[in-house]
Coordinates of C-alpha atoms in Angstrom, one line a residue:
X11 CA 64.8 -61.1 -22.5
X12 CA 61.4 -62.4 -21.8
X13 CA 60.1 -66.1 -23.0
X14 CA 56.5 -66.5 -23.5
X15 CA 54.5 -69.7 -22.5
X16 CA 54.7 -72.6 -25.0
X17 CA 51.7 -73.3 -27.0
X18 CA 52.6 -76.1 -30.0
X19 CA 50.2 -76.6 -32.6
X20 CA 47.7 -79.0 -33.1
X21 CA 48.9 -81.3 -35.6
X22 CA 47.2 -84.4 -37.1
X23 CA 50.4 -87.3 -36.8
X24 CA 50.4 -89.4 -39.3
X25 CA 54.0 -90.3 -39.4
X26 CA 56.2 -92.8 -38.5
X27 CA 55.6 -92.0 -34.4
X28 CA 54.3 -90.3 -32.3
X29 CA 50.9 -90.9 -32.9
X30 CA 48.3 -89.1 -31.9
X31 CA 47.8 -89.2 -28.4
X32 CA 44.3 -89.7 -26.8
X33 CA 42.8 -86.6 -24.9
X34 CA 42.1 -88.8 -22.4
X35 CA 45.8 -89.8 -22.2
X36 CA 46.6 -86.4 -22.3
X37 CA 44.5 -85.5 -19.4
X38 CA 45.8 -88.1 -17.3
X39 CA 49.2 -86.7 -17.8
X40 CA 48.2 -83.6 -15.9
X41 CA 47.1 -85.0 -13.1
X42 CA 48.9 -84.4 -9.5
X43 CA 52.5 -85.4 -9.2
X44 CA 52.8 -87.9 -6.6
X45 CA 55.9 -89.5 -5.2
X46 CA 57.3 -92.5 -7.1
X47 CA 57.1 -94.6 -4.1
X48 CA 54.1 -93.5 -2.9
X49 CA 51.8 -95.7 -2.2
X50 CA 49.1 -94.7 -4.7
X51 CA 51.5 -95.0 -7.3
X52 CA 52.8 -98.2 -6.5
X53 CA 49.2 -99.8 -7.1
X54 CA 48.8 -97.8 -10.1
X55 CA 52.5 -99.6 -11.5
X56 CA 50.8 -102.8 -10.1
X57 CA 47.9 -102.5 -12.8
X58 CA 50.5 -101.0 -15.7
X59 CA 52.4 -103.9 -15.5
X60 CA 49.0 -106.4 -15.4
X61 CA 47.8 -104.1 -18.3
X62 CA 51.0 -104.8 -20.2
X63 CA 50.7 -108.4 -19.8
X64 CA 47.6 -108.0 -21.3
X65 CA 48.7 -105.7 -24.4
X66 CA 51.8 -108.2 -24.6
X67 CA 49.8 -111.2 -24.0
X68 CA 52.2 -112.9 -21.7
X69 CA 52.0 -113.9 -18.0
X70 CA 55.4 -113.2 -18.0
X71 CA 56.3 -111.8 -14.2
X72 CA 59.2 -109.6 -15.4
X73 CA 57.1 -107.0 -17.8
X74 CA 57.7 -103.5 -17.0
X75 CA 57.5 -100.0 -18.0
X76 CA 61.5 -98.7 -18.9
X77 CA 62.0 -95.3 -18.2
X78 CA 63.2 -94.4 -21.6
X79 CA 61.8 -94.2 -25.1
X80 CA 62.2 -97.6 -28.0
X81 CA 65.5 -97.4 -28.4
X82 CA 66.3 -98.0 -24.0
X83 CA 64.0 -100.6 -24.7
X84 CA 66.0 -102.7 -27.3
X85 CA 69.3 -101.9 -25.3
X86 CA 67.9 -102.9 -22.3
X87 CA 67.7 -106.6 -23.8
X88 CA 70.9 -106.9 -25.3
X89 CA 72.8 -105.3 -22.4
X90 CA 71.6 -107.8 -19.9
X91 CA 71.0 -110.8 -21.6
X92 CA 74.1 -111.0 -23.9
X93 CA 77.7 -111.4 -22.9
X94 CA 81.5 -110.7 -24.5
X95 CA 81.8 -113.1 -26.7
X96 CA 78.6 -114.4 -27.4
X97 CA 77.1 -114.6 -31.2
X98 CA 73.9 -113.1 -32.0
X99 CA 72.1 -113.7 -35.0
X100 CA 70.8 -110.2 -36.2
X101 CA 68.1 -109.6 -38.6
X102 CA 68.4 -107.0 -40.9
X103 CA 65.5 -105.7 -42.7
X104 CA 65.9 -102.2 -42.6
X105 CA 67.1 -98.8 -40.2
X106 CA 66.0 -101.2 -36.8
X107 CA 67.9 -104.3 -37.5
X108 CA 70.6 -102.7 -38.0
X109 CA 70.8 -101.2 -34.9
X110 CA 70.3 -103.9 -33.3
X111 CA 73.7 -105.0 -35.3
X112 CA 75.2 -102.0 -33.5
X113 CA 74.2 -103.0 -30.1
X114 CA 75.5 -106.4 -30.2
X115 CA 79.2 -105.4 -31.2
X116 CA 79.4 -102.2 -28.8
X117 CA 78.6 -104.5 -26.0
X118 CA 81.3 -106.8 -27.5
X119 CA 79.4 -109.7 -28.9
X120 CA 79.5 -111.3 -32.2
X121 CA 76.9 -110.1 -34.9
X122 CA 76.2 -112.6 -37.5
X123 CA 74.1 -110.8 -39.8
X124 CA 71.2 -111.9 -42.0
X125 CA 70.1 -109.3 -44.7
X126 CA 67.0 -109.2 -46.5
X127 CA 66.1 -106.6 -48.9
X128 CA 64.4 -103.0 -48.0
X129 CA 60.2 -103.5 -48.2
X130 CA 60.7 -107.6 -47.6
X131 CA 59.8 -109.6 -44.5
X132 CA 62.8 -111.6 -42.9
X133 CA 63.5 -114.7 -44.6
X134 CA 62.9 -118.3 -42.8
X135 CA 65.2 -119.9 -45.0
X136 CA 68.1 -118.0 -44.8
X137 CA 67.5 -117.3 -40.8
X138 CA 67.4 -120.9 -40.5
X139 CA 70.6 -121.2 -42.8
X140 CA 72.4 -119.2 -40.2
X141 CA 71.4 -120.8 -37.2
X142 CA 72.6 -124.2 -38.5
X143 CA 75.8 -122.4 -39.9
X144 CA 76.4 -121.1 -36.5
X145 CA 75.3 -123.8 -33.9
X146 CA 77.1 -121.9 -31.4
X147 CA 74.6 -118.8 -31.2
X148 CA 73.1 -117.6 -28.5
X149 CA 70.0 -115.5 -29.6
X150 CA 68.1 -114.4 -33.1
X151 CA 67.1 -110.9 -32.8
X152 CA 64.8 -109.3 -35.4
X153 CA 62.3 -106.6 -36.0
X154 CA 59.0 -107.8 -36.0
X155 CA 57.4 -104.2 -37.4
X156 CA 60.4 -102.6 -39.4
X157 CA 59.1 -98.9 -38.9
X158 CA 61.7 -97.6 -41.6
X159 CA 60.0 -99.8 -44.4
X160 CA 56.4 -100.8 -43.5
X161 CA 57.1 -104.5 -43.5
X162 CA 56.2 -106.9 -41.0
X163 CA 57.8 -110.3 -40.0
X164 CA 56.8 -113.4 -39.1
X165 CA 57.5 -113.7 -35.2
X166 CA 55.8 -116.9 -34.7
X167 CA 57.6 -118.9 -37.4
X168 CA 61.2 -117.0 -36.2
X169 CA 61.1 -117.7 -33.1
X170 CA 60.2 -121.6 -33.4
X171 CA 63.3 -121.7 -35.5
X172 CA 65.1 -119.8 -32.3
X173 CA 64.0 -122.5 -30.1
X174 CA 64.4 -125.1 -32.0
X175 CA 68.4 -124.1 -32.2
X176 CA 68.6 -123.8 -28.6
X177 CA 68.8 -119.8 -29.2
X178 CA 66.7 -116.9 -27.1
X179 CA 64.6 -114.6 -29.5
X180 CA 65.2 -110.8 -29.1
X181 CA 62.2 -109.2 -30.6
X182 CA 61.3 -105.6 -31.6
X183 CA 58.0 -104.9 -31.0
X184 CA 58.1 -101.2 -31.1
X185 CA 55.6 -100.4 -34.4
X186 CA 54.0 -103.3 -33.5
X187 CA 52.4 -103.7 -30.0
X188 CA 48.8 -102.9 -30.2
X189 CA 49.0 -102.8 -34.3
X190 CA 48.7 -106.1 -35.8
X191 CA 48.6 -109.4 -33.7
X192 CA 51.4 -110.2 -31.2
X193 CA 51.4 -113.6 -28.6
X194 CA 54.4 -113.3 -26.6
X195 CA 54.2 -116.8 -25.0
X196 CA 52.2 -118.6 -27.4
X197 CA 54.7 -117.4 -30.2
X198 CA 57.6 -118.4 -27.1
X199 CA 59.1 -114.9 -27.9
X200 CA 62.0 -114.6 -24.6
X201 CA 62.5 -110.9 -24.8
X202 CA 60.8 -107.8 -26.1
X203 CA 60.5 -104.2 -26.3
X204 CA 58.2 -101.3 -27.7
X205 CA 57.6 -98.2 -27.3
X206 CA 54.8 -95.9 -25.8
X207 CA 54.3 -93.5 -28.5
X208 CA 53.4 -95.9 -31.6
X209 CA 50.0 -97.8 -31.6
X210 CA 49.8 -97.0 -27.5
X211 CA 49.0 -94.0 -28.4
X212 CA 51.0 -92.4 -25.4
X213 CA 53.6 -89.7 -25.1
X214 CA 57.3 -90.6 -25.8
X215 CA 59.5 -92.1 -23.9
X216 CA 58.6 -95.1 -22.0
X217 CA 59.8 -98.6 -23.4
X218 CA 57.5 -101.7 -22.6
X219 CA 59.7 -104.6 -22.1
X220 CA 59.3 -108.5 -20.8
X221 CA 61.4 -111.2 -20.5
X222 CA 60.3 -115.0 -20.1
X223 CA 61.4 -117.4 -17.4
X224 CA 64.4 -118.5 -19.9
X225 CA 65.5 -114.8 -20.6
X226 CA 65.4 -114.3 -16.7
X227 CA 67.8 -117.1 -16.0
X228 CA 70.1 -115.7 -18.2
X229 CA 70.4 -112.7 -16.6
X230 CA 70.9 -114.6 -13.2
X231 CA 73.3 -116.7 -14.9
X232 CA 75.5 -113.8 -16.0
X233 CA 79.0 -114.5 -15.5
X234 CA 79.8 -110.6 -15.8
X235 CA 78.2 -107.6 -14.3
X236 CA 75.4 -106.1 -16.6
X237 CA 77.6 -103.2 -18.6
X238 CA 74.9 -100.3 -17.4
X239 CA 73.8 -99.3 -14.2
X240 CA 70.7 -97.7 -15.1
X241 CA 69.5 -100.4 -17.6
X242 CA 70.6 -103.3 -14.7
X243 CA 67.2 -104.9 -14.4
X244 CA 69.1 -107.0 -11.5
X245 CA 68.2 -103.7 -10.1
X246 CA 65.3 -102.5 -11.4
X247 CA 63.8 -106.2 -10.6
X248 CA 63.2 -104.8 -6.9
X249 CA 60.9 -101.8 -7.7
X250 CA 59.1 -103.3 -10.5
X251 CA 58.7 -106.9 -8.6
X252 CA 55.4 -106.4 -6.6
X253 CA 56.2 -108.3 -3.8
X254 CA 57.2 -106.7 0.0
X255 CA 58.3 -103.1 -0.3
X256 CA 59.8 -101.3 -3.6
X257 CA 63.2 -100.6 -3.6
X258 CA 64.6 -97.5 -4.4
X259 CA 66.2 -97.1 -8.3
X260 CA 65.8 -94.4 -9.9
X261 CA 62.8 -91.7 -9.8
X262 CA 60.5 -92.9 -11.8
X263 CA 58.5 -90.5 -14.8
X264 CA 55.4 -90.4 -12.8
X265 CA 53.0 -88.4 -15.1
X266 CA 54.4 -90.1 -17.9
X267 CA 53.2 -93.6 -16.1
X268 CA 49.9 -92.1 -15.2
X269 CA 49.6 -91.5 -19.0
X270 CA 51.1 -94.9 -20.1
X271 CA 47.9 -96.8 -17.7
X272 CA 45.2 -94.5 -19.3
X273 CA 46.2 -95.7 -23.0
X274 CA 46.9 -99.4 -21.9
X275 CA 43.5 -98.8 -19.9
X276 CA 42.1 -97.5 -23.2
X277 CA 43.5 -100.7 -25.4
X278 CA 41.8 -102.9 -22.7
X279 CA 38.6 -101.4 -23.0
X280 CA 38.3 -101.5 -26.7
X281 CA 39.9 -105.5 -26.8
X282 CA 42.7 -106.4 -28.5
X283 CA 41.8 -108.1 -31.3
X284 CA 39.2 -105.5 -32.1
X285 CA 42.1 -102.7 -32.0
X286 CA 43.9 -105.0 -34.5
X287 CA 40.8 -105.2 -36.8
X288 CA 40.2 -101.6 -35.9
X289 CA 43.9 -101.2 -37.6
X290 CA 43.4 -103.1 -40.7
X291 CA 40.1 -102.0 -41.7
X292 CA 41.6 -98.3 -41.5
X293 CA 44.6 -99.3 -43.4
X294 CA 42.7 -101.1 -46.1
X295 CA 40.5 -97.5 -46.5
X296 CA 43.4 -95.5 -47.0
X297 CA 44.9 -98.0 -49.4
X298 CA 42.0 -97.7 -51.7
X299 CA 42.4 -94.0 -51.8
X300 CA 46.7 -93.8 -51.7
X301 CA 45.8 -96.2 -54.8
X302 CA 43.2 -94.1 -56.6
X303 CA 45.8 -91.1 -56.2
X304 CA 48.6 -93.3 -58.6
X305 CA 50.6 -94.1 -55.6
X306 CA 52.2 -97.1 -55.1
X307 CA 53.1 -99.3 -51.9
X308 CA 56.8 -100.1 -50.7
X309 CA 55.8 -103.2 -49.6
X310 CA 53.7 -106.3 -50.4
X311 CA 50.4 -106.7 -49.2
X312 CA 51.1 -109.9 -47.7
X313 CA 53.6 -108.7 -45.5
X314 CA 52.2 -105.0 -44.9
X315 CA 52.3 -103.0 -41.8
X316 CA 48.9 -102.1 -41.5
X317 CA 49.6 -99.2 -39.4
X318 CA 52.7 -97.8 -41.2
X319 CA 52.0 -97.4 -44.8
X320 CA 54.9 -96.8 -47.0
X321 CA 54.4 -95.6 -50.4
X322 CA 56.9 -94.0 -53.3
X323 CA 56.9 -90.8 -54.2
X324 CA 55.9 -90.1 -57.8
X325 CA 58.5 -89.6 -60.2
X326 CA 59.2 -85.4 -60.7
X327 CA 57.5 -84.7 -57.1
X328 CA 59.1 -83.2 -54.2
X329 CA 59.3 -84.9 -51.4
X330 CA 59.9 -81.8 -48.7
X331 CA 57.9 -79.2 -50.8
X332 CA 55.0 -81.8 -50.4
X333 CA 55.5 -83.0 -46.6
X334 CA 56.1 -78.8 -46.0
X335 CA 52.5 -77.5 -47.3
X336 CA 50.8 -81.2 -45.8
X337 CA 52.0 -79.5 -42.6
X338 CA 51.9 -75.8 -42.8
X339 CA 48.2 -75.7 -44.5
X340 CA 46.6 -78.9 -43.2
X341 CA 48.2 -79.2 -40.2
X342 CA 49.3 -82.9 -41.2
X343 CA 52.5 -84.6 -40.7
X344 CA 53.3 -87.4 -42.5
X345 CA 56.9 -89.2 -42.3
X346 CA 59.9 -89.2 -44.7
X347 CA 62.0 -91.9 -45.8
X348 CA 64.8 -93.2 -43.8
X349 CA 67.9 -94.9 -44.9
X350 CA 67.8 -96.4 -48.4
X351 CA 64.2 -94.9 -48.7
X352 CA 65.2 -91.6 -48.2
X353 CA 63.8 -89.1 -51.0
X354 CA 62.1 -91.9 -51.9
X355 CA 59.2 -92.6 -50.4
X356 CA 56.8 -91.6 -47.8
X357 CA 55.9 -93.0 -44.5
X358 CA 52.1 -92.7 -43.1
X359 CA 51.0 -94.0 -40.2
X360 CA 48.1 -94.8 -38.4
X361 CA 48.9 -95.5 -35.5
X362 CA 46.8 -96.4 -32.5
X363 CA 44.3 -93.5 -31.9
X364 CA 45.5 -91.7 -35.3
X365 CA 43.9 -94.7 -37.4
X366 CA 40.4 -93.4 -37.9
X367 CA 38.2 -92.8 -40.8
X368 CA 38.6 -88.4 -40.3
X369 CA 42.2 -88.9 -40.6
X370 CA 42.3 -91.0 -43.4
X371 CA 39.5 -88.9 -44.7
X372 CA 42.3 -85.7 -44.1
X373 CA 45.4 -87.4 -45.3
X374 CA 43.7 -88.3 -48.3
X375 CA 42.4 -84.8 -49.4
X376 CA 45.0 -83.1 -48.1
X377 CA 47.4 -85.3 -50.6
X378 CA 45.4 -85.1 -53.6
X379 CA 45.0 -81.2 -53.3
X380 CA 49.0 -80.8 -52.7
X381 CA 49.6 -83.2 -55.4
X382 CA 47.4 -81.8 -58.0

């Protein structure tokens, strides 16, 4: 048997991720590989750290790129900061809040779940009530931008509640980083993680993470060892520290980090607030067109993510057939519903490089033709 080189089709990715990768990012990915302790690579890592601090709007010294996807970024936060028996208020308004709960319980913690309906933001009143009812809680964990529904929660207000009740905040920013306003230091976020494949428009497989000094102090004061060797940040700190000789921990994904460097450089070149505004503008164009087609949104406008548009599938329309036609006739990918929204909604992404006028035009035209 002989095998030919794999040549993927050229798609327009407008699902919940991965998003379209900028051509310059793909070009960076193909640069010559060097060793992960090569002086030139170490210098680039320092720039990645500085660019991540810009994207997160933080001066946290511990701001790194975990060599694994966003799900590992989530586990990095829980496995390093939480110890067995500790109580965590977990906000659940979609698939990814539930994954937080599972992390807490697998690690021997106690999860106090605050539930909100799918498509709605995390309720501040419910969270405050839970914090008052559980004064021994050590953490408040929530998803800033719930990818399964397209709902945006008020991270600034939630982190203020955490601080008022002496809790550390753990924030999922997988879909929000680079797409909507996010200010880690100003909002008092203690631990935050994201993914490379959403609004950063990089290749999948990297998870930006940042810990506040309070979070680092909690990590350093642990009474039990971090239960994951690979994700133990006390070991990784020596590789990303930027002071003195770098210690070997694991072989970093060298070329993927080239790509992340370029995607962050492009974000810095555009300007963070300009990127937020671009996502909002493209959402308005998409919204107008979708409503003309008779499609209605899952999330109310005040709490809607511009970069993840969940719309209800019209009565009598075959979900899988529409998505198949979009893919095969137009090389256009949109996302299916997850969990409670499976078979009931489509998720249309406008993330990073995908948030462009030509993509909006393609999506609306293709949907109009298929639905008619």
